[in-house]
Amino acid sequence: MENHTKEELQDPTMQVSSLNCIDLANDDLHRSVVSLKQACLDCGFFYVINHGINEEFMDDVFDQSKKFFALPLEEKMKVLRNEKHRGYTPVLDEILDPENQVNGDHKEGYYIGIEVPKDDPDYDKPFYGPNPWPDSDVLPRWRETMEKYHQEALRVSKDIGRLLALALDLDANYFDTWEMLGKPIATMRLLHYEGVSDPSKGIYACGAHTDYGMMTLLATDGVMGLQICKDKNAKPQKWEYVPAIKGAYIVNLGDMLERWSNGFFKSTLHRVLGNGQERYSIPFFVEPNHECLVECLPTCKSESNVPKYPAIKCSTYLTQRYKETHAELSIYNQEI
Ligand code: OGA
Ligand code: NI
């Protein structure tokens, strides 16, 4: 929390959320599962500590991310997002809350997924493919750093997945199969926010949304900005800041897990407000395999609690959600 200004911390109107903290190194598995379950039922947001990713490495990933965004726009446009949803997304490319936003999000980003080469039988699937990479002469070691981070974050996701399975009364390995997290769609996204948000004018660093997948592991540089709204139907809505804890992930559940759990586990509305400071974050979005049928889990239904959501294939669901929130790629053709 070292980056918070005195004014922020003294502002009595600034609501701060307190979240459960899951320690992955804790031997008391039962206690971790109880605490996790409570967080999932309450708001689907929690901290994860002792995940095994070392802090110096994390700092290195953030340094490399900053180096990329500091490049001239022309250089960044060379790795513009492709139809597989990999690569650079310019400022305003995405609009997460069209009803309340005048323009798109005031952030730029870079999507990196699992490297799927051309000769892989899954290559034709929409979210699998090779990543575009910035020129290694321009950014040496960049690709290696990002690929290593992707692997490590995926390992942590699988560890959390086991606790989630237990919290859902499933076998601990339930999400470890090929169609779940064995060959998942797992996308990390470097983000860079700038500017001051003004909700009264519809200007947001990142508009209010829920995440689409199973869960998201968020790392930030400590600059305040993320807010959650536990009750989206409250009028007026109450937004609470989620402070960063050095070395901890902020993890939140996404809509697929809400569907899987029949609405039992929450995918909570969140957004980012800019305060004029530059802010860097790296969400790691965990979605199951393309082919995975997201349907009510066996432990979440009964005669009196029938499935609320129809079953849907992961890639169909994700394609739809990306389409709703990202600009058509063709708009960039005239600009470069
Ligand atoms: C997101 C998101 C929060 C942040 O990208 O889905 O909620 O702090 N990001 O960047
Ligand atoms: Ni999000």
JSON list of N, CA and C in Angstrom, two decimals, residues 221-282:
[
{"chain": "A", "resi": 221, "resn": "ASP", "atom": "N", "xyz": [0.63, -2.63, -9.50]},
{"chain": "A", "resi": 221, "resn": "ASP", "atom": "CA", "xyz": [1.83, -1.96, -9.01]},
{"chain": "A", "resi": 221, "resn": "ASP", "atom": "C", "xyz": [1.58, -1.25, -7.68]},
{"chain": "A", "resi": 222, "resn": "GLY", "atom": "N", "xyz": [0.41, -1.42, -7.10]},
{"chain": "A", "resi": 222, "resn": "GLY", "atom": "CA", "xyz": [0.12, -0.82, -5.80]},
{"chain": "A", "resi": 222, "resn": "GLY", "atom": "C", "xyz": [-0.64, 0.49, -5.88]},
{"chain": "A", "resi": 223, "resn": "VAL", "atom": "N", "xyz": [-0.73, 1.08, -7.07]},
{"chain": "A", "resi": 223, "resn": "VAL", "atom": "CA", "xyz": [-1.48, 2.34, -7.21]},
{"chain": "A", "resi": 223, "resn": "VAL", "atom": "C", "xyz": [-2.97, 2.03, -7.09]},
{"chain": "A", "resi": 224, "resn": "MET", "atom": "N", "xyz": [-3.64, 2.78, -6.22]},
{"chain": "A", "resi": 224, "resn": "MET", "atom": "CA", "xyz": [-5.07, 2.57, -5.95]},
{"chain": "A", "resi": 224, "resn": "MET", "atom": "C", "xyz": [-5.89, 2.77, -7.22]},
{"chain": "A", "resi": 225, "resn": "GLY", "atom": "N", "xyz": [-7.01, 2.12, -7.34]},
{"chain": "A", "resi": 225, "resn": "GLY", "atom": "CA", "xyz": [-7.87, 2.35, -8.50]},
{"chain": "A", "resi": 225, "resn": "GLY", "atom": "C", "xyz": [-9.00, 1.34, -8.63]},
{"chain": "A", "resi": 226, "resn": "LEU", "atom": "N", "xyz": [-8.74, 0.09, -8.25]},
{"chain": "A", "resi": 226, "resn": "LEU", "atom": "CA", "xyz": [-9.76, -0.95, -8.40]},
{"chain": "A", "resi": 226, "resn": "LEU", "atom": "C", "xyz": [-10.87, -0.79, -7.36]},
{"chain": "A", "resi": 227, "resn": "GLN", "atom": "N", "xyz": [-12.11, -0.87, -7.84]},
{"chain": "A", "resi": 227, "resn": "GLN", "atom": "CA", "xyz": [-13.27, -0.81, -6.94]},
{"chain": "A", "resi": 227, "resn": "GLN", "atom": "C", "xyz": [-14.21, -1.96, -7.23]},
{"chain": "A", "resi": 228, "resn": "ILE", "atom": "N", "xyz": [-14.90, -2.42, -6.19]},
{"chain": "A", "resi": 228, "resn": "ILE", "atom": "CA", "xyz": [-15.94, -3.45, -6.41]},
{"chain": "A", "resi": 228, "resn": "ILE", "atom": "C", "xyz": [-17.29, -2.96, -5.89]},
{"chain": "A", "resi": 229, "resn": "CYS", "atom": "N", "xyz": [-18.33, -3.52, -6.49]},
{"chain": "A", "resi": 229, "resn": "CYS", "atom": "CA", "xyz": [-19.70, -3.20, -6.08]},
{"chain": "A", "resi": 229, "resn": "CYS", "atom": "C", "xyz": [-20.38, -4.53, -5.76]},
{"chain": "A", "resi": 230, "resn": "LYS", "atom": "N", "xyz": [-20.60, -4.77, -4.47]},
{"chain": "A", "resi": 230, "resn": "LYS", "atom": "CA", "xyz": [-21.10, -6.10, -4.09]},
{"chain": "A", "resi": 230, "resn": "LYS", "atom": "C", "xyz": [-22.56, -6.32, -4.47]},
{"chain": "A", "resi": 231, "resn": "ASP", "atom": "N", "xyz": [-23.33, -5.23, -4.56]},
{"chain": "A", "resi": 231, "resn": "ASP", "atom": "CA", "xyz": [-24.73, -5.39, -4.92]},
{"chain": "A", "resi": 231, "resn": "ASP", "atom": "C", "xyz": [-25.04, -4.48, -6.12]},
{"chain": "A", "resi": 232, "resn": "LYS", "atom": "N", "xyz": [-25.08, -5.11, -7.30]},
{"chain": "A", "resi": 232, "resn": "LYS", "atom": "CA", "xyz": [-25.24, -4.28, -8.50]},
{"chain": "A", "resi": 232, "resn": "LYS", "atom": "C", "xyz": [-26.63, -3.66, -8.60]},
{"chain": "A", "resi": 233, "resn": "ASN", "atom": "N", "xyz": [-27.58, -4.22, -7.87]},
{"chain": "A", "resi": 233, "resn": "ASN", "atom": "CA", "xyz": [-28.94, -3.68, -7.95]},
{"chain": "A", "resi": 233, "resn": "ASN", "atom": "C", "xyz": [-29.23, -2.58, -6.94]},
{"chain": "A", "resi": 234, "resn": "ALA", "atom": "N", "xyz": [-28.27, -2.33, -6.02]},
{"chain": "A", "resi": 234, "resn": "ALA", "atom": "CA", "xyz": [-28.50, -1.28, -5.02]},
{"chain": "A", "resi": 234, "resn": "ALA", "atom": "C", "xyz": [-28.59, 0.08, -5.72]},
{"chain": "A", "resi": 235, "resn": "LYS", "atom": "N", "xyz": [-29.45, 0.95, -5.19]},
{"chain": "A", "resi": 235, "resn": "LYS", "atom": "CA", "xyz": [-29.56, 2.29, -5.77]},
{"chain": "A", "resi": 235, "resn": "LYS", "atom": "C", "xyz": [-29.40, 3.31, -4.66]},
{"chain": "A", "resi": 236, "resn": "PRO", "atom": "N", "xyz": [-28.39, 4.17, -4.63]},
{"chain": "A", "resi": 236, "resn": "PRO", "atom": "CA", "xyz": [-27.29, 4.16, -5.61]},
{"chain": "A", "resi": 236, "resn": "PRO", "atom": "C", "xyz": [-26.33, 3.00, -5.33]},
{"chain": "A", "resi": 237, "resn": "GLN", "atom": "N", "xyz": [-25.55, 2.65, -6.32]},
{"chain": "A", "resi": 237, "resn": "GLN", "atom": "CA", "xyz": [-24.57, 1.58, -6.13]},
{"chain": "A", "resi": 237, "resn": "GLN", "atom": "C", "xyz": [-23.48, 2.03, -5.17]},
{"chain": "A", "resi": 238, "resn": "LYS", "atom": "N", "xyz": [-23.01, 1.12, -4.34]},
{"chain": "A", "resi": 238, "resn": "LYS", "atom": "CA", "xyz": [-21.94, 1.45, -3.40]},
{"chain": "A", "resi": 238, "resn": "LYS", "atom": "C", "xyz": [-20.62, 0.82, -3.88]},
{"chain": "A", "resi": 239, "resn": "TRP", "atom": "N", "xyz": [-19.64, 1.67, -4.12]},
{"chain": "A", "resi": 239, "resn": "TRP", "atom": "CA", "xyz": [-18.36, 1.18, -4.64]},
{"chain": "A", "resi": 239, "resn": "TRP", "atom": "C", "xyz": [-17.30, 1.24, -3.54]},
{"chain": "A", "resi": 240, "resn": "GLU", "atom": "N", "xyz": [-16.55, 0.17, -3.39]},
{"chain": "A", "resi": 240, "resn": "GLU", "atom": "CA", "xyz": [-15.49, 0.10, -2.38]},
{"chain": "A", "resi": 240, "resn": "GLU", "atom": "C", "xyz": [-14.15, -0.16, -3.06]},
{"chain": "A", "resi": 241, "resn": "TYR", "atom": "N", "xyz": [-13.13, 0.55, -2.60]},
{"chain": "A", "resi": 241, "resn": "TYR", "atom": "CA", "xyz": [-11.78, 0.29, -3.13]},
{"chain": "A", "resi": 241, "resn": "TYR", "atom": "C", "xyz": [-11.23, -1.02, -2.61]},
{"chain": "A", "resi": 242, "resn": "VAL", "atom": "N", "xyz": [-10.47, -1.69, -3.45]},
{"chain": "A", "resi": 242, "resn": "VAL", "atom": "CA", "xyz": [-9.73, -2.88, -3.01]},
{"chain": "A", "resi": 242, "resn": "VAL", "atom": "C", "xyz": [-8.24, -2.51, -3.01]},
{"chain": "A", "resi": 243, "resn": "PRO", "atom": "N", "xyz": [-7.67, -2.31, -1.82]},
{"chain": "A", "resi": 243, "resn": "PRO", "atom": "CA", "xyz": [-6.25, -1.94, -1.78]},
{"chain": "A", "resi": 243, "resn": "PRO", "atom": "C", "xyz": [-5.36, -3.11, -2.17]},
{"chain": "A", "resi": 244, "resn": "ALA", "atom": "N", "xyz": [-4.23, -2.80, -2.77]},
{"chain": "A", "resi": 244, "resn": "ALA", "atom": "CA", "xyz": [-3.27, -3.86, -3.10]},
{"chain": "A", "resi": 244, "resn": "ALA", "atom": "C", "xyz": [-2.48, -4.22, -1.86]},
{"chain": "A", "resi": 245, "resn": "ILE", "atom": "N", "xyz": [-2.10, -5.47, -1.72]},
{"chain": "A", "resi": 245, "resn": "ILE", "atom": "CA", "xyz": [-1.17, -5.88, -0.66]},
{"chain": "A", "resi": 245, "resn": "ILE", "atom": "C", "xyz": [0.08, -6.37, -1.39]},
{"chain": "A", "resi": 246, "resn": "LYS", "atom": "N", "xyz": [1.22, -5.83, -1.01]},
{"chain": "A", "resi": 246, "resn": "LYS", "atom": "CA", "xyz": [2.46, -6.18, -1.71]},
{"chain": "A", "resi": 246, "resn": "LYS", "atom": "C", "xyz": [2.67, -7.70, -1.72]},
{"chain": "A", "resi": 247, "resn": "GLY", "atom": "N", "xyz": [2.89, -8.24, -2.88]},
{"chain": "A", "resi": 247, "resn": "GLY", "atom": "CA", "xyz": [3.16, -9.68, -2.99]},
{"chain": "A", "resi": 247, "resn": "GLY", "atom": "C", "xyz": [1.92, -10.56, -3.06]},
{"chain": "A", "resi": 248, "resn": "ALA", "atom": "N", "xyz": [0.74, -9.97, -2.86]},
{"chain": "A", "resi": 248, "resn": "ALA", "atom": "CA", "xyz": [-0.49, -10.79, -2.90]},
{"chain": "A", "resi": 248, "resn": "ALA", "atom": "C", "xyz": [-1.22, -10.62, -4.22]},
{"chain": "A", "resi": 249, "resn": "TYR", "atom": "N", "xyz": [-1.85, -11.67, -4.68]},
{"chain": "A", "resi": 249, "resn": "TYR", "atom": "CA", "xyz": [-2.78, -11.54, -5.80]},
{"chain": "A", "resi": 249, "resn": "TYR", "atom": "C", "xyz": [-4.14, -11.10, -5.28]},
{"chain": "A", "resi": 250, "resn": "ILE", "atom": "N", "xyz": [-4.83, -10.28, -6.06]},
{"chain": "A", "resi": 250, "resn": "ILE", "atom": "CA", "xyz": [-6.25, -10.06, -5.82]},
{"chain": "A", "resi": 250, "resn": "ILE", "atom": "C", "xyz": [-6.94, -11.02, -6.80]},
{"chain": "A", "resi": 251, "resn": "VAL", "atom": "N", "xyz": [-7.68, -11.97, -6.28]},
{"chain": "A", "resi": 251, "resn": "VAL", "atom": "CA", "xyz": [-8.31, -12.96, -7.16]},
{"chain": "A", "resi": 251, "resn": "VAL", "atom": "C", "xyz": [-9.81, -12.73, -7.17]},
{"chain": "A", "resi": 252, "resn": "ASN", "atom": "N", "xyz": [-10.40, -12.78, -8.35]},
{"chain": "A", "resi": 252, "resn": "ASN", "atom": "CA", "xyz": [-11.86, -12.71, -8.40]},
{"chain": "A", "resi": 252, "resn": "ASN", "atom": "C", "xyz": [-12.43, -13.78, -9.32]},
{"chain": "A", "resi": 253, "resn": "LEU", "atom": "N", "xyz": [-13.63, -14.21, -8.97]},
{"chain": "A", "resi": 253, "resn": "LEU", "atom": "CA", "xyz": [-14.30, -15.23, -9.77]},
{"chain": "A", "resi": 253, "resn": "LEU", "atom": "C", "xyz": [-14.96, -14.57, -10.96]},
{"chain": "A", "resi": 254, "resn": "GLY", "atom": "N", "xyz": [-15.06, -15.33, -12.06]},
{"chain": "A", "resi": 254, "resn": "GLY", "atom": "CA", "xyz": [-15.71, -14.81, -13.26]},
{"chain": "A", "resi": 254, "resn": "GLY", "atom": "C", "xyz": [-17.06, -15.45, -13.51]},
{"chain": "A", "resi": 255, "resn": "ASP", "atom": "N", "xyz": [-17.70, -15.01, -14.59]},
{"chain": "A", "resi": 255, "resn": "ASP", "atom": "CA", "xyz": [-19.08, -15.44, -14.87]},
{"chain": "A", "resi": 255, "resn": "ASP", "atom": "C", "xyz": [-19.22, -16.94, -15.13]},
{"chain": "A", "resi": 256, "resn": "MET", "atom": "N", "xyz": [-18.16, -17.56, -15.68]},
{"chain": "A", "resi": 256, "resn": "MET", "atom": "CA", "xyz": [-18.28, -19.01, -15.93]},
{"chain": "A", "resi": 256, "resn": "MET", "atom": "C", "xyz": [-18.40, -19.77, -14.62]},
{"chain": "A", "resi": 257, "resn": "LEU", "atom": "N", "xyz": [-17.68, -19.34, -13.61]},
{"chain": "A", "resi": 257, "resn": "LEU", "atom": "CA", "xyz": [-17.77, -20.04, -12.32]},
{"chain": "A", "resi": 257, "resn": "LEU", "atom": "C", "xyz": [-19.13, -19.77, -11.66]},
{"chain": "A", "resi": 258, "resn": "GLU", "atom": "N", "xyz": [-19.64, -18.57, -11.89]},
{"chain": "A", "resi": 258, "resn": "GLU", "atom": "CA", "xyz": [-20.98, -18.27, -11.37]},
{"chain": "A", "resi": 258, "resn": "GLU", "atom": "C", "xyz": [-22.00, -19.21, -12.03]},
{"chain": "A", "resi": 259, "resn": "ARG", "atom": "N", "xyz": [-21.85, -19.42, -13.34]},
{"chain": "A", "resi": 259, "resn": "ARG", "atom": "CA", "xyz": [-22.77, -20.32, -14.05]},
{"chain": "A", "resi": 259, "resn": "ARG", "atom": "C", "xyz": [-22.59, -21.76, -13.59]},
{"chain": "A", "resi": 260, "resn": "TRP", "atom": "N", "xyz": [-21.31, -22.20, -13.52]},
{"chain": "A", "resi": 260, "resn": "TRP", "atom": "CA", "xyz": [-21.02, -23.56, -13.07]},
{"chain": "A", "resi": 260, "resn": "TRP", "atom": "C", "xyz": [-21.66, -23.85, -11.71]},
{"chain": "A", "resi": 261, "resn": "SER", "atom": "N", "xyz": [-21.56, -22.84, -10.82]},
{"chain": "A", "resi": 261, "resn": "SER", "atom": "CA", "xyz": [-22.01, -23.05, -9.44]},
{"chain": "A", "resi": 261, "resn": "SER", "atom": "C", "xyz": [-23.47, -22.68, -9.26]},
{"chain": "A", "resi": 262, "resn": "ASN", "atom": "N", "xyz": [-24.18, -22.47, -10.37]},
{"chain": "A", "resi": 262, "resn": "ASN", "atom": "CA", "xyz": [-25.61, -22.16, -10.31]},
{"chain": "A", "resi": 262, "resn": "ASN", "atom": "C", "xyz": [-25.89, -20.87, -9.53]},
{"chain": "A", "resi": 263, "resn": "GLY", "atom": "N", "xyz": [-24.97, -19.93, -9.62]},
{"chain": "A", "resi": 263, "resn": "GLY", "atom": "CA", "xyz": [-25.17, -18.63, -8.97]},
{"chain": "A", "resi": 263, "resn": "GLY", "atom": "C", "xyz": [-24.78, -18.60, -7.51]},
{"chain": "A", "resi": 264, "resn": "PHE", "atom": "N", "xyz": [-24.31, -19.70, -7.03]},
{"chain": "A", "resi": 264, "resn": "PHE", "atom": "CA", "xyz": [-23.92, -19.89, -5.63]},
{"chain": "A", "resi": 264, "resn": "PHE", "atom": "C", "xyz": [-22.65, -19.06, -5.35]},
{"chain": "A", "resi": 265, "resn": "PHE", "atom": "N", "xyz": [-21.66, -19.15, -6.23]},
{"chain": "A", "resi": 265, "resn": "PHE", "atom": "CA", "xyz": [-20.43, -18.36, -6.13]},
{"chain": "A", "resi": 265, "resn": "PHE", "atom": "C", "xyz": [-20.60, -17.10, -6.97]},
{"chain": "A", "resi": 266, "resn": "LYS", "atom": "N", "xyz": [-20.08, -15.99, -6.44]},
{"chain": "A", "resi": 266, "resn": "LYS", "atom": "CA", "xyz": [-20.35, -14.70, -7.06]},
{"chain": "A", "resi": 266, "resn": "LYS", "atom": "C", "xyz": [-19.26, -14.20, -8.01]},
{"chain": "A", "resi": 267, "resn": "SER", "atom": "N", "xyz": [-19.71, -13.66, -9.14]},
{"chain": "A", "resi": 267, "resn": "SER", "atom": "CA", "xyz": [-18.82, -12.93, -10.04]},
{"chain": "A", "resi": 267, "resn": "SER", "atom": "C", "xyz": [-19.23, -11.46, -9.88]},
{"chain": "A", "resi": 268, "resn": "THR", "atom": "N", "xyz": [-18.40, -10.70, -9.21]},
{"chain": "A", "resi": 268, "resn": "THR", "atom": "CA", "xyz": [-18.82, -9.36, -8.77]},
{"chain": "A", "resi": 268, "resn": "THR", "atom": "C", "xyz": [-18.38, -8.25, -9.72]},
{"chain": "A", "resi": 269, "resn": "LEU", "atom": "N", "xyz": [-19.28, -7.26, -9.83]},
{"chain": "A", "resi": 269, "resn": "LEU", "atom": "CA", "xyz": [-19.02, -6.09, -10.66]},
{"chain": "A", "resi": 269, "resn": "LEU", "atom": "C", "xyz": [-17.80, -5.32, -10.12]},
{"chain": "A", "resi": 270, "resn": "HIS", "atom": "N", "xyz": [-16.91, -4.91, -11.02]},
{"chain": "A", "resi": 270, "resn": "HIS", "atom": "CA", "xyz": [-15.76, -4.11, -10.60]},
{"chain": "A", "resi": 270, "resn": "HIS", "atom": "C", "xyz": [-15.38, -3.13, -11.70]},
{"chain": "A", "resi": 271, "resn": "ARG", "atom": "N", "xyz": [-14.57, -2.13, -11.35]},
{"chain": "A", "resi": 271, "resn": "ARG", "atom": "CA", "xyz": [-14.14, -1.11, -12.31]},
{"chain": "A", "resi": 271, "resn": "ARG", "atom": "C", "xyz": [-12.84, -0.50, -11.80]},
{"chain": "A", "resi": 272, "resn": "VAL", "atom": "N", "xyz": [-12.23, 0.36, -12.63]},
{"chain": "A", "resi": 272, "resn": "VAL", "atom": "CA", "xyz": [-11.02, 1.05, -12.18]},
{"chain": "A", "resi": 272, "resn": "VAL", "atom": "C", "xyz": [-11.21, 2.55, -12.40]},
{"chain": "A", "resi": 273, "resn": "LEU", "atom": "N", "xyz": [-10.91, 3.33, -11.35]},
{"chain": "A", "resi": 273, "resn": "LEU", "atom": "CA", "xyz": [-10.92, 4.79, -11.49]},
{"chain": "A", "resi": 273, "resn": "LEU", "atom": "C", "xyz": [-9.48, 5.29, -11.50]},
{"chain": "A", "resi": 274, "resn": "GLY", "atom": "N", "xyz": [-9.19, 6.17, -12.43]},
{"chain": "A", "resi": 274, "resn": "GLY", "atom": "CA", "xyz": [-7.85, 6.77, -12.50]},
{"chain": "A", "resi": 274, "resn": "GLY", "atom": "C", "xyz": [-7.81, 8.02, -11.64]},
{"chain": "A", "resi": 275, "resn": "ASN", "atom": "N", "xyz": [-6.68, 8.23, -10.96]},
{"chain": "A", "resi": 275, "resn": "ASN", "atom": "CA", "xyz": [-6.57, 9.44, -10.12]},
{"chain": "A", "resi": 275, "resn": "ASN", "atom": "C", "xyz": [-5.47, 10.36, -10.63]},
{"chain": "A", "resi": 276, "resn": "GLY", "atom": "N", "xyz": [-5.03, 10.15, -11.86]},
{"chain": "A", "resi": 276, "resn": "GLY", "atom": "CA", "xyz": [-4.00, 11.00, -12.43]},
{"chain": "A", "resi": 276, "resn": "GLY", "atom": "C", "xyz": [-2.62, 10.35, -12.38]},
{"chain": "A", "resi": 277, "resn": "GLN", "atom": "N", "xyz": [-2.44, 9.40, -11.46]},
{"chain": "A", "resi": 277, "resn": "GLN", "atom": "CA", "xyz": [-1.16, 8.67, -11.42]},
{"chain": "A", "resi": 277, "resn": "GLN", "atom": "C", "xyz": [-1.18, 7.61, -12.52]},
{"chain": "A", "resi": 278, "resn": "GLU", "atom": "N", "xyz": [-0.01, 7.32, -13.07]},
{"chain": "A", "resi": 278, "resn": "GLU", "atom": "CA", "xyz": [0.03, 6.19, -13.99]},
{"chain": "A", "resi": 278, "resn": "GLU", "atom": "C", "xyz": [-0.16, 4.92, -13.18]},
{"chain": "A", "resi": 279, "resn": "ARG", "atom": "N", "xyz": [-0.80, 3.94, -13.76]},
{"chain": "A", "resi": 279, "resn": "ARG", "atom": "CA", "xyz": [-1.03, 2.68, -13.04]},
{"chain": "A", "resi": 279, "resn": "ARG", "atom": "C", "xyz": [-0.83, 1.51, -13.98]},
{"chain": "A", "resi": 280, "resn": "TYR", "atom": "N", "xyz": [-0.12, 0.50, -13.50]},
{"chain": "A", "resi": 280, "resn": "TYR", "atom": "CA", "xyz": [0.12, -0.72, -14.29]},
{"chain": "A", "resi": 280, "resn": "TYR", "atom": "C", "xyz": [-0.49, -1.90, -13.55]},
{"chain": "A", "resi": 281, "resn": "SER", "atom": "N", "xyz": [-1.15, -2.77, -14.28]},
{"chain": "A", "resi": 281, "resn": "SER", "atom": "CA", "xyz": [-1.66, -3.99, -13.65]},
{"chain": "A", "resi": 281, "resn": "SER", "atom": "C", "xyz": [-1.53, -5.14, -14.66]},
{"chain": "A", "resi": 282, "resn": "ILE", "atom": "N", "xyz": [-1.62, -6.35, -14.13]},
{"chain": "A", "resi": 282, "resn": "ILE", "atom": "CA", "xyz": [-1.56, -7.54, -15.00]},
{"chain": "A", "resi": 282, "resn": "ILE", "atom": "C", "xyz": [-2.61, -8.55, -14.54]}
]
